């Protein structure tokens, strides 16, 4: 494992169903939002400017924590979505720093 934040770089990620014990209808949900490479690059640049180690991840799809709220807010998946990981070995202060770095992209 790495402490680097993973930035999604697959332009057409799959929907990941990595959960158990939920309603059967959730296992059939496919959230087909696009992850534009230029948006992934902007996320990476913002992390870099915030001195946060990161790497691109071209394999992982949208996980439940990402697609489940977005499917309710944007059911047509008409917005670009760049998923980023959490740093499992870091504290909440570190994650606030990530949010501050990414906050520069808020109005885009």
PDB file of C-alpha atoms in Angstrom:
ATOM      1  CA  UNK A   1       0.000   0.000   0.000  1.00  0.00           C
ATOM      2  CA  UNK A   2       0.931   3.607  -0.431  1.00  0.00           C
ATOM      3  CA  UNK A   3       0.025   6.807   1.354  1.00  0.00           C
ATOM      4  CA  UNK A   4      -0.346   8.541  -1.970  1.00  0.00           C
ATOM      5  CA  UNK A   5      -3.794   9.818  -2.867  1.00  0.00           C
ATOM      6  CA  UNK A   6      -5.081   8.001  -5.929  1.00  0.00           C
ATOM      7  CA  UNK A   7      -6.623  10.174  -8.614  1.00  0.00           C
ATOM      8  CA  UNK A   8      -8.922   8.415 -11.052  1.00  0.00           C
ATOM      9  CA  UNK A   9      -7.615   8.589 -14.603  1.00  0.00           C
ATOM     10  CA  UNK A  10      -9.854   6.111 -16.428  1.00  0.00           C
ATOM     11  CA  UNK A  11     -12.157   8.217 -18.640  1.00  0.00           C
ATOM     12  CA  UNK A  12     -14.959   5.605 -18.530  1.00  0.00           C
ATOM     13  CA  UNK A  13     -14.743   3.851 -15.147  1.00  0.00           C
ATOM     14  CA  UNK A  14     -16.936   0.931 -14.185  1.00  0.00           C
ATOM     15  CA  UNK A  15     -19.366   1.048 -11.276  1.00  0.00           C
ATOM     16  CA  UNK A  16     -17.965  -0.982  -8.376  1.00  0.00           C
ATOM     17  CA  UNK A  17     -20.353  -2.932  -6.161  1.00  0.00           C
ATOM     18  CA  UNK A  18     -17.979  -3.715  -3.281  1.00  0.00           C
ATOM     19  CA  UNK A  19     -20.585  -3.970  -0.534  1.00  0.00           C
ATOM     20  CA  UNK A  20     -22.743  -6.670   1.002  1.00  0.00           C
ATOM     21  CA  UNK A  21     -26.149  -6.930   2.595  1.00  0.00           C
ATOM     22  CA  UNK A  22     -27.853  -4.088   0.753  1.00  0.00           C
ATOM     23  CA  UNK A  23     -31.049  -4.133  -1.307  1.00  0.00           C
ATOM     24  CA  UNK A  24     -30.730  -6.229  -4.464  1.00  0.00           C
ATOM     25  CA  UNK A  25     -31.625  -3.257  -6.681  1.00  0.00           C
ATOM     26  CA  UNK A  26     -28.338  -1.522  -5.761  1.00  0.00           C
ATOM     27  CA  UNK A  27     -26.267  -4.311  -7.294  1.00  0.00           C
ATOM     28  CA  UNK A  28     -27.703  -3.472 -10.705  1.00  0.00           C
ATOM     29  CA  UNK A  29     -26.935   0.247 -10.623  1.00  0.00           C
ATOM     30  CA  UNK A  30     -24.483   1.433 -13.263  1.00  0.00           C
ATOM     31  CA  UNK A  31     -23.346   5.034 -12.849  1.00  0.00           C
ATOM     32  CA  UNK A  32     -21.841   6.017 -16.182  1.00  0.00           C
ATOM     33  CA  UNK A  33     -20.320   9.418 -15.465  1.00  0.00           C
ATOM     34  CA  UNK A  34     -17.338  10.462 -17.563  1.00  0.00           C
ATOM     35  CA  UNK A  35     -13.963  11.171 -15.925  1.00  0.00           C
ATOM     36  CA  UNK A  36     -12.294  13.598 -18.366  1.00  0.00           C
ATOM     37  CA  UNK A  37      -8.501  13.436 -18.416  1.00  0.00           C
ATOM     38  CA  UNK A  38      -8.230  17.226 -18.254  1.00  0.00           C
ATOM     39  CA  UNK A  39     -10.225  17.187 -15.003  1.00  0.00           C
ATOM     40  CA  UNK A  40      -8.029  14.428 -13.562  1.00  0.00           C
ATOM     41  CA  UNK A  41      -4.985  16.516 -14.431  1.00  0.00           C
ATOM     42  CA  UNK A  42      -6.468  19.541 -12.636  1.00  0.00           C
ATOM     43  CA  UNK A  43      -7.103  17.450  -9.522  1.00  0.00           C
ATOM     44  CA  UNK A  44      -3.531  16.154  -9.636  1.00  0.00           C
ATOM     45  CA  UNK A  45      -2.181  19.678 -10.078  1.00  0.00           C
ATOM     46  CA  UNK A  46      -4.202  20.950  -7.099  1.00  0.00           C
ATOM     47  CA  UNK A  47      -2.876  18.134  -4.919  1.00  0.00           C
ATOM     48  CA  UNK A  48       0.657  18.831  -6.100  1.00  0.00           C
ATOM     49  CA  UNK A  49       0.300  22.519  -5.250  1.00  0.00           C
ATOM     50  CA  UNK A  50      -0.940  21.478  -1.802  1.00  0.00           C
ATOM     51  CA  UNK A  51       2.171  19.300  -1.311  1.00  0.00           C
ATOM     52  CA  UNK A  52       0.029  16.164  -1.161  1.00  0.00           C
ATOM     53  CA  UNK A  53       1.587  13.018  -2.648  1.00  0.00           C
ATOM     54  CA  UNK A  54      -0.633  11.485  -5.313  1.00  0.00           C
ATOM     55  CA  UNK A  55      -0.651   9.046  -8.244  1.00  0.00           C
ATOM     56  CA  UNK A  56      -3.012   8.304 -11.098  1.00  0.00           C
ATOM     57  CA  UNK A  57      -5.188   5.200 -10.863  1.00  0.00           C
ATOM     58  CA  UNK A  58      -6.481   3.997 -14.221  1.00  0.00           C
ATOM     59  CA  UNK A  59      -8.006   0.761 -12.933  1.00  0.00           C
ATOM     60  CA  UNK A  60     -10.380   1.511 -10.085  1.00  0.00           C
ATOM     61  CA  UNK A  61     -14.009   2.255 -10.864  1.00  0.00           C
ATOM     62  CA  UNK A  62     -16.510   4.410  -9.015  1.00  0.00           C
ATOM     63  CA  UNK A  63     -17.042   2.902  -5.577  1.00  0.00           C
ATOM     64  CA  UNK A  64     -20.257   2.963  -3.584  1.00  0.00           C
ATOM     65  CA  UNK A  65     -19.212   5.997  -1.535  1.00  0.00           C
ATOM     66  CA  UNK A  66     -18.838   7.955  -4.755  1.00  0.00           C
ATOM     67  CA  UNK A  67     -21.652   6.796  -7.016  1.00  0.00           C
ATOM     68  CA  UNK A  68     -24.451   6.286  -4.481  1.00  0.00           C
ATOM     69  CA  UNK A  69     -24.913   9.987  -3.549  1.00  0.00           C
ATOM     70  CA  UNK A  70     -24.179  11.133  -7.101  1.00  0.00           C
ATOM     71  CA  UNK A  71     -26.842   8.795  -8.500  1.00  0.00           C
ATOM     72  CA  UNK A  72     -29.384  10.620  -6.344  1.00  0.00           C
ATOM     73  CA  UNK A  73     -28.100  14.126  -7.102  1.00  0.00           C
ATOM     74  CA  UNK A  74     -27.285  13.638 -10.799  1.00  0.00           C
ATOM     75  CA  UNK A  75     -29.160  10.511 -11.947  1.00  0.00           C
ATOM     76  CA  UNK A  76     -28.309  11.107 -15.609  1.00  0.00           C
ATOM     77  CA  UNK A  77     -24.568  11.196 -14.778  1.00  0.00           C
ATOM     78  CA  UNK A  78     -24.237  14.344 -16.863  1.00  0.00           C
ATOM     79  CA  UNK A  79     -21.409  15.834 -14.791  1.00  0.00           C
ATOM     80  CA  UNK A  80     -17.706  14.969 -14.907  1.00  0.00           C
ATOM     81  CA  UNK A  81     -16.575  12.961 -11.868  1.00  0.00           C
ATOM     82  CA  UNK A  82     -12.984  12.441 -10.723  1.00  0.00           C
ATOM     83  CA  UNK A  83     -12.843  10.086  -7.768  1.00  0.00           C
ATOM     84  CA  UNK A  84      -9.955  10.449  -5.326  1.00  0.00           C
ATOM     85  CA  UNK A  85      -9.003   8.041  -2.573  1.00  0.00           C
ATOM     86  CA  UNK A  86      -8.623   8.638   1.105  1.00  0.00           C
ATOM     87  CA  UNK A  87      -5.300   8.110   2.863  1.00  0.00           C
ATOM     88  CA  UNK A  88      -6.077   5.246   5.236  1.00  0.00           C
ATOM     89  CA  UNK A  89      -2.978   5.795   7.370  1.00  0.00           C
ATOM     90  CA  UNK A  90      -3.501   9.540   7.815  1.00  0.00           C
ATOM     91  CA  UNK A  91      -5.553  11.523  10.314  1.00  0.00           C
ATOM     92  CA  UNK A  92      -8.485  13.881   9.801  1.00  0.00           C
ATOM     93  CA  UNK A  93      -6.203  16.937   9.703  1.00  0.00           C
ATOM     94  CA  UNK A  94      -4.458  15.481   6.657  1.00  0.00           C
ATOM     95  CA  UNK A  95      -7.807  14.908   4.956  1.00  0.00           C
ATOM     96  CA  UNK A  96      -8.836  18.498   5.666  1.00  0.00           C
ATOM     97  CA  UNK A  97      -5.609  19.534   3.910  1.00  0.00           C
ATOM     98  CA  UNK A  98      -6.684  17.465   0.902  1.00  0.00           C
ATOM     99  CA  UNK A  99     -10.063  19.201   0.925  1.00  0.00           C
ATOM    100  CA  UNK A 100      -8.400  22.599   1.070  1.00  0.00           C
ATOM    101  CA  UNK A 101      -6.190  21.741  -1.892  1.00  0.00           C
ATOM    102  CA  UNK A 102      -9.147  20.506  -3.915  1.00  0.00           C
ATOM    103  CA  UNK A 103     -11.259  23.486  -2.837  1.00  0.00           C
ATOM    104  CA  UNK A 104      -9.459  25.558  -5.453  1.00  0.00           C
ATOM    105  CA  UNK A 105     -11.453  23.590  -8.065  1.00  0.00           C
ATOM    106  CA  UNK A 106     -14.830  24.285  -6.490  1.00  0.00           C
ATOM    107  CA  UNK A 107     -16.009  26.810  -9.067  1.00  0.00           C
ATOM    108  CA  UNK A 108     -15.020  24.807 -12.132  1.00  0.00           C
TER     109      UNK A 108
END
